[in-house]
Every structure is written in C-alpha cells, then in structure tokens.
PDB file of C-alpha atoms in Angstrom:
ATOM      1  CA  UNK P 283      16.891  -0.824  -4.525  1.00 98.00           C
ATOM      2  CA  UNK P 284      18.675  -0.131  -7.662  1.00 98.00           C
ATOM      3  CA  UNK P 285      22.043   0.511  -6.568  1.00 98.00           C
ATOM      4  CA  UNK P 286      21.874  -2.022  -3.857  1.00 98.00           C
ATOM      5  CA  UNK P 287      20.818  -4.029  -6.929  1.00 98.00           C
ATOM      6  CA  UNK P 288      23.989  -2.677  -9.090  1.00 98.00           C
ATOM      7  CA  UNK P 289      26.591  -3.761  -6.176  1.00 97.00           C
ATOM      8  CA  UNK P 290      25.007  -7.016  -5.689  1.00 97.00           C
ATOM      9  CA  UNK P 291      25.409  -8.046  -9.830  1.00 97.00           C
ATOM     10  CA  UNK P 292      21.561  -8.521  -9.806  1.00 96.00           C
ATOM     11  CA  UNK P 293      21.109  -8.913 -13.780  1.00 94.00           C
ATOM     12  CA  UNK P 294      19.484  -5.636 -14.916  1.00 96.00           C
ATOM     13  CA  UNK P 295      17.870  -5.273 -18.368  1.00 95.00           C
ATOM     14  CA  UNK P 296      15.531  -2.253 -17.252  1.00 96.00           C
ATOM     15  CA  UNK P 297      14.846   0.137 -15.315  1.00 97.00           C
ATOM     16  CA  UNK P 298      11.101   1.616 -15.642  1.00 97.00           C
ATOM     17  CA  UNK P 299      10.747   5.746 -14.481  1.00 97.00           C
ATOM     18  CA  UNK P 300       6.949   6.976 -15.130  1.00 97.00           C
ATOM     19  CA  UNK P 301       7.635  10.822 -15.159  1.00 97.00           C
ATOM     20  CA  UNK P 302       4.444  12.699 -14.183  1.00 97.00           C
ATOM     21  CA  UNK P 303       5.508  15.758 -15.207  1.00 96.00           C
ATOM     22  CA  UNK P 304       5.363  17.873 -12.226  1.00 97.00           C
ATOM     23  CA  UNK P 305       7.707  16.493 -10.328  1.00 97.00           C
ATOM     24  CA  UNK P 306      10.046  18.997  -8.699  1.00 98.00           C
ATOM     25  CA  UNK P 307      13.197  19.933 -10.752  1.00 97.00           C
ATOM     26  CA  UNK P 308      15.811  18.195  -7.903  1.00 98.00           C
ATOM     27  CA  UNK P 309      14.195  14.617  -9.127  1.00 97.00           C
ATOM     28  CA  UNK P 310      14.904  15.613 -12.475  1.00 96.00           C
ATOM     29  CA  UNK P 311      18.273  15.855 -11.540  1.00 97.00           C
ATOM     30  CA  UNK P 312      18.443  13.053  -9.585  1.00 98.00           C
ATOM     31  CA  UNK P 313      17.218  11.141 -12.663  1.00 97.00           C
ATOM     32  CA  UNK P 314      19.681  12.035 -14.852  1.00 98.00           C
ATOM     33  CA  UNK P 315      22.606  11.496 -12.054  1.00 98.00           C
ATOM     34  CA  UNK P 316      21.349   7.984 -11.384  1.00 98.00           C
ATOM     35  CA  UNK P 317      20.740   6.872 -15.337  1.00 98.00           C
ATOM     36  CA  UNK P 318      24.676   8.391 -15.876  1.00 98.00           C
ATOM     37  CA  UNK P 319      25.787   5.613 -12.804  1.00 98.00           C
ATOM     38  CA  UNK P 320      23.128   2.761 -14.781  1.00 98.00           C
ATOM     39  CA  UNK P 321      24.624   3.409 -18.245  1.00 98.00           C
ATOM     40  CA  UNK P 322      28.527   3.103 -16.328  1.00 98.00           C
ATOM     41  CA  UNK P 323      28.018   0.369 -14.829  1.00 97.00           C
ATOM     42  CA  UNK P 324      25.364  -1.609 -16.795  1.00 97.00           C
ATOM     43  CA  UNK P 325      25.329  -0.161 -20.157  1.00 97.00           C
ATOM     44  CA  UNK P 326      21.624   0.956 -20.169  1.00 97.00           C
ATOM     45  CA  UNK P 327      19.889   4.189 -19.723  1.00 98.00           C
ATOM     46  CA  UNK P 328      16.069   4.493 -17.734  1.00 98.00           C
ATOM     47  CA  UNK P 329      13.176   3.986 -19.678  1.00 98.00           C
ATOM     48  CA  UNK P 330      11.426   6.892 -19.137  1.00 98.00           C
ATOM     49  CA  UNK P 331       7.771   6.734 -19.063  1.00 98.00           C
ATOM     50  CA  UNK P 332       5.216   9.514 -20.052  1.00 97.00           C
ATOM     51  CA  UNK P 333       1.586  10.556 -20.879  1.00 97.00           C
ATOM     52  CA  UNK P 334       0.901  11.911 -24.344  1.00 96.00           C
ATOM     53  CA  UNK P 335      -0.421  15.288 -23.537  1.00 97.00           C
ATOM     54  CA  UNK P 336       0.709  15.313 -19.057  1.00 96.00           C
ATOM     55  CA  UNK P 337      -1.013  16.798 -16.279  1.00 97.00           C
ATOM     56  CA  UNK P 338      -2.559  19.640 -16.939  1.00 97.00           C
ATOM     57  CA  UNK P 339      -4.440  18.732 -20.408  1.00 98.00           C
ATOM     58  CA  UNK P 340      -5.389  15.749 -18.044  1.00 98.00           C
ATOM     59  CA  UNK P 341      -7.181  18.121 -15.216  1.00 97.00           C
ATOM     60  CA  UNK P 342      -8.312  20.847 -17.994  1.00 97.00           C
ATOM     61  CA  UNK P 343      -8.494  19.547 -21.363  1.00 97.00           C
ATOM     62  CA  UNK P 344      -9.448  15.655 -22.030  1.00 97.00           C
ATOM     63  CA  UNK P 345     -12.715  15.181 -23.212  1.00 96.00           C
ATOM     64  CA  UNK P 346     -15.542  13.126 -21.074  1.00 91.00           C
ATOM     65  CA  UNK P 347     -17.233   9.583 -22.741  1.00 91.00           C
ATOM     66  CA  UNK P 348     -18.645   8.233 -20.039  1.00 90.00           C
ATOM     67  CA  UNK P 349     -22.352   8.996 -20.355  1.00 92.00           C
ATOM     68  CA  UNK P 350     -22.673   9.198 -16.236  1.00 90.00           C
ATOM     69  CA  UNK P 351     -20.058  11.809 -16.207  1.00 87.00           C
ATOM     70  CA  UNK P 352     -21.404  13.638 -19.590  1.00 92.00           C
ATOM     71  CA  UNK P 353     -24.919  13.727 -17.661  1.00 93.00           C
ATOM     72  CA  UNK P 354     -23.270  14.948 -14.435  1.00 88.00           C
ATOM     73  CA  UNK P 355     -21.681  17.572 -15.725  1.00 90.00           C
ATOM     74  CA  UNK P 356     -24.292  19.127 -18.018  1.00 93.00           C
ATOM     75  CA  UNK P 357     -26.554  19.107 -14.166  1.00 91.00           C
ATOM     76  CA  UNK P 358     -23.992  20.962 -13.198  1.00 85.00           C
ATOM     77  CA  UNK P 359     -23.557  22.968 -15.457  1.00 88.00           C
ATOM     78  CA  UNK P 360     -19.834  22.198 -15.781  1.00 91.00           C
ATOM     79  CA  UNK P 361     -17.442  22.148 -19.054  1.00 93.00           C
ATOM     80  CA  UNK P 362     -17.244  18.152 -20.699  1.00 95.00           C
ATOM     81  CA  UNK P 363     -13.872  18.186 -20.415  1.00 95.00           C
ATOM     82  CA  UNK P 364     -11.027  18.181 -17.705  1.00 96.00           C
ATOM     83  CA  UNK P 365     -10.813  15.862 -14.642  1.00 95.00           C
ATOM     84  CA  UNK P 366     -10.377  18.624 -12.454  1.00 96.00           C
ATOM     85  CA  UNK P 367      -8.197  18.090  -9.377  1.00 96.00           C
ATOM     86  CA  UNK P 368      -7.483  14.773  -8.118  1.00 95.00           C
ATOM     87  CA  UNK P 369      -8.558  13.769  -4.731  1.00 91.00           C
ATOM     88  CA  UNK P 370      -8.911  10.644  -2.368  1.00 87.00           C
ATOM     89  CA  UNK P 371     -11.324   8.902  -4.242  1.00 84.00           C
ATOM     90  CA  UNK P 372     -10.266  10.088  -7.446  1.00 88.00           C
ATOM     91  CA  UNK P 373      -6.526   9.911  -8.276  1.00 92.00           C
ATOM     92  CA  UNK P 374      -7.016  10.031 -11.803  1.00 95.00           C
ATOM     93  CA  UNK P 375      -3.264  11.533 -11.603  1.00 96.00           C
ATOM     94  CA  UNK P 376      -1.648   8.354 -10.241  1.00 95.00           C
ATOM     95  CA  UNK P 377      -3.478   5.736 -12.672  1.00 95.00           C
ATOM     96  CA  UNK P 378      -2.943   7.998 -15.698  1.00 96.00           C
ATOM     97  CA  UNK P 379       0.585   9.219 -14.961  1.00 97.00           C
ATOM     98  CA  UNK P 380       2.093   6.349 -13.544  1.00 96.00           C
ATOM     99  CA  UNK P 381       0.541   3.116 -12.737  1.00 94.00           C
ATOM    100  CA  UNK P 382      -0.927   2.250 -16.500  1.00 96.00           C
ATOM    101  CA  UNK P 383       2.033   3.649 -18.129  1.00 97.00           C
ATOM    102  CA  UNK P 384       4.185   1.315 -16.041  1.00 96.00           C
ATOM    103  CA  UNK P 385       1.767  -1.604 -16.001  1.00 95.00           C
ATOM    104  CA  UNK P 386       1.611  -1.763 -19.880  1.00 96.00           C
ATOM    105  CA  UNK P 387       5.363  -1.245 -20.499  1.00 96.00           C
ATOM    106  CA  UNK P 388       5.875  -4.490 -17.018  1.00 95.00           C
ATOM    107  CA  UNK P 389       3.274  -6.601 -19.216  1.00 94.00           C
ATOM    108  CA  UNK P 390       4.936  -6.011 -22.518  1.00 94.00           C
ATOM    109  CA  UNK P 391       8.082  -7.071 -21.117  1.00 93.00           C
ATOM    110  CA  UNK P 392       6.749 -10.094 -19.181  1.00 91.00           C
ATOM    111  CA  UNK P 393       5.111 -11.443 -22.425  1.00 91.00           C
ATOM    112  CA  UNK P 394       7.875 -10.722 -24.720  1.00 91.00           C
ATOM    113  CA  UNK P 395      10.542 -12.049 -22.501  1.00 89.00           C
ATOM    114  CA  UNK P 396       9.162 -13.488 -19.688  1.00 88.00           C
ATOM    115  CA  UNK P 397      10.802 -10.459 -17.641  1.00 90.00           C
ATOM    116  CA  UNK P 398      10.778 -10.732 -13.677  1.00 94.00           C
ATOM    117  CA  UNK P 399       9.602  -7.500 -12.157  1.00 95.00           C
ATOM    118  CA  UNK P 400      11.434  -5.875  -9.093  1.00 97.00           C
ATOM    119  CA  UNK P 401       9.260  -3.709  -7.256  1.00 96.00           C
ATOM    120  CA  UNK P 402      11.171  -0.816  -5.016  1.00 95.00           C
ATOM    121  CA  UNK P 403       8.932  -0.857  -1.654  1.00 96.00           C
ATOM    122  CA  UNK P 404      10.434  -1.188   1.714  1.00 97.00           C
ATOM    123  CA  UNK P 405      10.233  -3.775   4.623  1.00 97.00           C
ATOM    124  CA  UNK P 406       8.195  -1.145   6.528  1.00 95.00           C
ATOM    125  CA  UNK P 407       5.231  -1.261   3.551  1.00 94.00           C
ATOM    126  CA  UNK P 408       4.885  -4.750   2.808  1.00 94.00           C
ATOM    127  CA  UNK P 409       0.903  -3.851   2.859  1.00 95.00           C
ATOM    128  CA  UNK P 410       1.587  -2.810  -0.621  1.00 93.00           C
ATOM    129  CA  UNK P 411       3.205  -5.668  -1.722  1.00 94.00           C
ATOM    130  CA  UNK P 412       1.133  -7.829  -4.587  1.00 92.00           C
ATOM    131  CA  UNK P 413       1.238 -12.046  -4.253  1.00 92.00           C
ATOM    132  CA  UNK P 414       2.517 -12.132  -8.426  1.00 90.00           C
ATOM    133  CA  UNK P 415       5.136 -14.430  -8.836  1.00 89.00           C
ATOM    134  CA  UNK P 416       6.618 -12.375 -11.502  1.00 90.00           C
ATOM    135  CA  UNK P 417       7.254  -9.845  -8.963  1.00 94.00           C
ATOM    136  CA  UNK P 418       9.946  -9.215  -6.092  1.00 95.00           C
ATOM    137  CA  UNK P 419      10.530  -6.983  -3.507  1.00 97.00           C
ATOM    138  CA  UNK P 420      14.430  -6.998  -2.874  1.00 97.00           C
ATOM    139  CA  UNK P 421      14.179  -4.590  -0.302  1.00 98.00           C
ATOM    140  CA  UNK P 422      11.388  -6.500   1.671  1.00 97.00           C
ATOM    141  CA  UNK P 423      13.679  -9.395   1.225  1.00 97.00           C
ATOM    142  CA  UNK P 424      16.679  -7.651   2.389  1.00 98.00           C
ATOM    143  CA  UNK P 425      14.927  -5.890   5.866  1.00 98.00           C
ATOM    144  CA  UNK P 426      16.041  -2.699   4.640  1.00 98.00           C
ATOM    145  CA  UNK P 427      13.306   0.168   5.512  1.00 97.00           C
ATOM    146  CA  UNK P 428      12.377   3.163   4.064  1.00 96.00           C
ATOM    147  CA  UNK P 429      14.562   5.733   6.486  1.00 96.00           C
ATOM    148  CA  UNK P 430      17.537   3.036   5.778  1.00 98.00           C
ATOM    149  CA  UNK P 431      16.725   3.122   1.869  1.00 97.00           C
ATOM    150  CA  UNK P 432      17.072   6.820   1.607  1.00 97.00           C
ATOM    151  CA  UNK P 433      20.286   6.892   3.945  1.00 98.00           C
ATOM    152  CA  UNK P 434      21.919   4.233   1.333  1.00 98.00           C
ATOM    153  CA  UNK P 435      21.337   6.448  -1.003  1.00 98.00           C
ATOM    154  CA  UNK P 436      23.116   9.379   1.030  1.00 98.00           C
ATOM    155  CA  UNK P 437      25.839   7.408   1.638  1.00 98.00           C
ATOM    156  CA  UNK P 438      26.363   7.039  -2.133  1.00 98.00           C
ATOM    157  CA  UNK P 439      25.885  10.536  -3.141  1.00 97.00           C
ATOM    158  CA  UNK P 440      22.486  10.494  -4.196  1.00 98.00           C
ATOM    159  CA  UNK P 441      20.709  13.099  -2.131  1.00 97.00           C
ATOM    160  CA  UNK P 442      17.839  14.364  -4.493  1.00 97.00           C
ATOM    161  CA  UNK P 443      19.191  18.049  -4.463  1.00 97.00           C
ATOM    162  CA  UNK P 444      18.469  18.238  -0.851  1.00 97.00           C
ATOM    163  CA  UNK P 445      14.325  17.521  -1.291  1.00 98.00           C
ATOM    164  CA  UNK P 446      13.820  14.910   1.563  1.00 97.00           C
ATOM    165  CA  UNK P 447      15.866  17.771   3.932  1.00 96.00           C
ATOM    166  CA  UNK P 448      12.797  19.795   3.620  1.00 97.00           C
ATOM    167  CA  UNK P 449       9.999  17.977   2.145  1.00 97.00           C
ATOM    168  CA  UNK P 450       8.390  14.526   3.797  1.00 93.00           C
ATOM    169  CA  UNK P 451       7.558  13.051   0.247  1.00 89.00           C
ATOM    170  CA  UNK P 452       8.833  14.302  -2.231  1.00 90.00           C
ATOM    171  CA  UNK P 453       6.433  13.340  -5.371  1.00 90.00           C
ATOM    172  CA  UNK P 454       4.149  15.641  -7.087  1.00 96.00           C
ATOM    173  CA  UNK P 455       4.563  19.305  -5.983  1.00 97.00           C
ATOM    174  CA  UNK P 456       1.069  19.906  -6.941  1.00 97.00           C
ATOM    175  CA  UNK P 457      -0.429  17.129  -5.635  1.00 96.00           C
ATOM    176  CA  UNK P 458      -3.326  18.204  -3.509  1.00 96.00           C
ATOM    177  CA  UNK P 459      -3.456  15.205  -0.727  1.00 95.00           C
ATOM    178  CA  UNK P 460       0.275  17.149   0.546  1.00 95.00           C
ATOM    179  CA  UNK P 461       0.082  18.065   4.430  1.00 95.00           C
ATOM    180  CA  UNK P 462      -0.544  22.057   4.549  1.00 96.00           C
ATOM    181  CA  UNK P 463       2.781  21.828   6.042  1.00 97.00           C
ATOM    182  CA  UNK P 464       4.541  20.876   2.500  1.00 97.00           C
ATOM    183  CA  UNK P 465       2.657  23.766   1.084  1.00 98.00           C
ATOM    184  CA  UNK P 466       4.067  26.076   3.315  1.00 98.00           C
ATOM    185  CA  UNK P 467       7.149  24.807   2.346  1.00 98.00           C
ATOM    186  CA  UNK P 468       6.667  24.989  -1.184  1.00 98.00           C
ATOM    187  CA  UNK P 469       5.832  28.654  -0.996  1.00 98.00           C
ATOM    188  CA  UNK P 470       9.065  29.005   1.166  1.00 97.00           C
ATOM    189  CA  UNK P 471      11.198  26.810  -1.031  1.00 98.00           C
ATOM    190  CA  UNK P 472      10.039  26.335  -4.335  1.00 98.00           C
ATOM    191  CA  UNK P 473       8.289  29.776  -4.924  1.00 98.00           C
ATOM    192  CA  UNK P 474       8.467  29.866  -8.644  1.00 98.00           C
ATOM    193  CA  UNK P 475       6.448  26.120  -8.431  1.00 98.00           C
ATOM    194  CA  UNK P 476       3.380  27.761  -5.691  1.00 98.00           C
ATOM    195  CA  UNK P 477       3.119  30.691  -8.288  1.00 98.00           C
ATOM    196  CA  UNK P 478       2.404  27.849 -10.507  1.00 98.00           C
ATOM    197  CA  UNK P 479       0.199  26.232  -8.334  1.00 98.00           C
ATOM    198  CA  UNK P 480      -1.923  29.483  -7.346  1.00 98.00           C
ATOM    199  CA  UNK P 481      -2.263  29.931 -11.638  1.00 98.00           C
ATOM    200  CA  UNK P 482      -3.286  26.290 -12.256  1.00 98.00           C
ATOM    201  CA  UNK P 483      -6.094  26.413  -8.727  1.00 97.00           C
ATOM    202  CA  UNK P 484      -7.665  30.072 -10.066  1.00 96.00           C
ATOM    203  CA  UNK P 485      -7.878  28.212 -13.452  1.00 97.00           C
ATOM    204  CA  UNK P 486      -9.671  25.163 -12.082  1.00 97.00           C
ATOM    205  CA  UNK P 487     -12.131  27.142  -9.759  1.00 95.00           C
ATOM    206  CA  UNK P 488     -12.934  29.506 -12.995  1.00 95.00           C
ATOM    207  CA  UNK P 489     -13.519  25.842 -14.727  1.00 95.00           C
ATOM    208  CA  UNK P 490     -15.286  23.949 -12.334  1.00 94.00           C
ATOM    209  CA  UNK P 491     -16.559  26.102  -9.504  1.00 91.00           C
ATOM    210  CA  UNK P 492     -17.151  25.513  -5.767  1.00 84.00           C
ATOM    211  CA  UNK P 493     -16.853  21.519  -4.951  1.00 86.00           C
ATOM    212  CA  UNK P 494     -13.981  18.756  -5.794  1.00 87.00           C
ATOM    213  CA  UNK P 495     -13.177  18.862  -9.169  1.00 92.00           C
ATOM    214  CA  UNK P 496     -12.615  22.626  -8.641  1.00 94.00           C
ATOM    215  CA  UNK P 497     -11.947  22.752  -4.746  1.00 91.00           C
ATOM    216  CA  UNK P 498      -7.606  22.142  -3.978  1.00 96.00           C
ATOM    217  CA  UNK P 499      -8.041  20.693  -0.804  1.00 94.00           C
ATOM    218  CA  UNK P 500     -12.012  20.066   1.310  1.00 88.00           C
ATOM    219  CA  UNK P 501     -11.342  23.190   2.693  1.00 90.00           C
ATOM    220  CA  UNK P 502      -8.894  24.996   1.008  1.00 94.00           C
ATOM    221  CA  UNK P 503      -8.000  27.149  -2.312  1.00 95.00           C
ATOM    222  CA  UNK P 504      -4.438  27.600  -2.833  1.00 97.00           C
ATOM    223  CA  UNK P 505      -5.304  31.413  -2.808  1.00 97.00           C
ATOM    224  CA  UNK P 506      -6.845  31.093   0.928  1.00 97.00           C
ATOM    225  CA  UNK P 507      -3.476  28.962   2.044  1.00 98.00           C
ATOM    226  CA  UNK P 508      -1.676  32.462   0.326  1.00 98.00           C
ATOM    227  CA  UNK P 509      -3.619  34.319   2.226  1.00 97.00           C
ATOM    228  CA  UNK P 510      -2.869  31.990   6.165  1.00 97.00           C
ATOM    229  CA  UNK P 511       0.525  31.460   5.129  1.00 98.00           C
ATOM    230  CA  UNK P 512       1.021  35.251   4.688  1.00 97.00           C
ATOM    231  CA  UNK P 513      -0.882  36.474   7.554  1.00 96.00           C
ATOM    232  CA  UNK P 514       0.968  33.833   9.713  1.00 96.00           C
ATOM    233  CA  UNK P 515       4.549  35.473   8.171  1.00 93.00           C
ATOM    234  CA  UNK P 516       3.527  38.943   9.314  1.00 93.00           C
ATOM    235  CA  UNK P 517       2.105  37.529  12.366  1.00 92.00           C
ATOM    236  CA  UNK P 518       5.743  35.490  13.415  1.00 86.00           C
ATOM    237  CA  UNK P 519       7.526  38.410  11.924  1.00 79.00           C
ATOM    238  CA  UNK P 520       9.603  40.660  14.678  1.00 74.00           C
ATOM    239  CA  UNK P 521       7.199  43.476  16.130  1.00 61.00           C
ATOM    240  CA  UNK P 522       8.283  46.932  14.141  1.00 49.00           C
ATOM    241  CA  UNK P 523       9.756  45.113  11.147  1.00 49.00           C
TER     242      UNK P 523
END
C-alpha cells in the first residue's frame, strides 16, 4: 500500500509501525529498508510504535487488578502477575502490542489534525474492513489482493529477507496460534529464535503450570514439538546415517 501510495503522489504525513518486539530480525530489516525509500522520497521516517516494558514482562511480569483475575489466580494457586501465553480468546499480545498503541497514536492524529487514516488490508479481506469515514482501504479500492500485494513488493526489491519464501505469515515468531508447520520451520530456519522459544515455554509452565496461561498450544509444549520434530528428523533421515 505504501509504495503503491509513494508512486501514485498520495499525500503522506505518516506512516504508523507498532513493533511487537518479537518480530523476526528480516522485518527489522525490511523496516529500516522501507523508512530509507519514505525519508527519499517523502522526507519522513516511520513512526515506530512500542510498549513500555514488550512481550515478555507482558506474559511474566505485569501485575493483575482485576479482582476476578486476582481471585482466580489465588484458586489456583498461580503467581498475580504475568498474562501467560496468549491464545484464541485471549490475545492480550495483539491489543497490547499493536492495536492500542496504534489506535491512540490514529486518534491523536485525527483530533489534532483531522488526519485521514489509510488502512493496508487487501481486496481479498474486506471482512476486516471498519465503516469509519476517517478510514480507507486503498488496496480494497484498487482490487489488488494479498498474493498481488506481496509480489508488488518483489517487484520493487522489497522481499523481507526471504521470510514469506519459507514462512506463510510472517508476524510474531513466538506467537502460539502458528500452524505446527511454521514451528518446524522455525526450528529449521530460525534456530537461535526456537531456542528462545523452548526458554520462554519452560519458563511459563514453571510459572503457570498445566492449562492456558502456561500450556503453548491445547496440546502442545514447545519441548514435546522438540521432541516430534526430532524424532520425525531421525525418522526421515537416510537408514545407517
């Protein structure tokens, strides 16, 4: 949307980038390449957006106030602190990380200056479009999908160090609603970021015990998928070798 954005002469005061944290270190780079191209040919650098304390002080460390959650916890017998890992009905991480970062910074600007936001989803997930007349979706507008977004980025020399050649998304590496299948890959590709991973899950399960705040995935710990992802390497591994 941006660049598309740039080479139309769409006025561009700025550009909003809520980073989580643990994103992988390709988007970093990406970043950086595409705020070097918005400072060229615009004059302005990326807003970049973050939490106070990130992630991890997030799933280990805040504190609990909510007097359901104090008295929930002390049943439990589980620490008052920490949100433990995210899950479906909890994505603590999204709201904290990126949506009311992004949404206070949007109102600001709509107050101050009566700013119009532009919204980067594709004709292919309109469902996710909002009826605000302060927003627009150039991309919806245009017809131009996801696939064909990230290909006009390819064909500009943005490739995001090679991520969406391996990965399907490409967000959070740690983010526990991944298919199994990204996990595998992360272990393959990105092993320094599962050693991470297995530290952060043996941390949480010490924490939290058995259930969702200190459960990876329904039916996973990140040390069991070690444990299938290694047997199924030995298993797919030449007989003799």
């Amino acid at each position: 949307m941006l660049l598309l954005m740039i080479e139309k002469e769409m006025p561009i005061d700025c550009v909003l980038y809520a980073d989580t944290g643990v994103e992988f270190p390709e988007t970093r780079d990406h970043i950086a390449k595409l705020d070097k191209l918005l400072c060229r040919e615009r004059g302005i650098h990326i807003t970049t957006l973050r939490h106070p304390h990130g992630f991890e002080w997030l799933m280990f460390d805040v504190p609990q106030h909510q007097k359901r959650a104090i008295e929930r916890r002390i049943a439990m017998g589980q620490p008052l602190h920490g949100y433990g890992w995210p899950g479906v009905r909890t994505r603590w991480c999204t709201g904290q990380l990126k949506t009311h970062l992004i949404d206070k910074e949007v109102n600001r600007l709509k107050k101050e200056k009566d700013a119009l936001h532009y919204v980067g989803i594709a004709a292919d997930e309109t469902q996710r479009c909002k009826d605000d007349p302060q927003k627009r979706y150039p991309l919806v507008e245009w017809g131009v999908t996801e696939a064909q977004a990230l290909q006009i980025c390819y064909d500009r020399g943005f490739d995001f160090g090679g991520l969406y050649e391996i990965y399907h998304r490409a967000s959070c590496w740690c983010c526990p609603l991944q298919r199994i299948d990204e996990l595998r890959k992360l272990r393959t590709h990105h092993p320094e970021l599962w050693a991470r991973l297995r530290e952060m899950d043996n941390r949480a399960r010490a924490m939290f015990g058995p259930g969702p705040l200190g459960q990876f995935k329904k039916n996973w710990s990140v040390e069991q998928l070690e444990e299938r992802f290694a047997r199924e390497e030995k298993e797919a591994a030449p007989y003799g070798l």
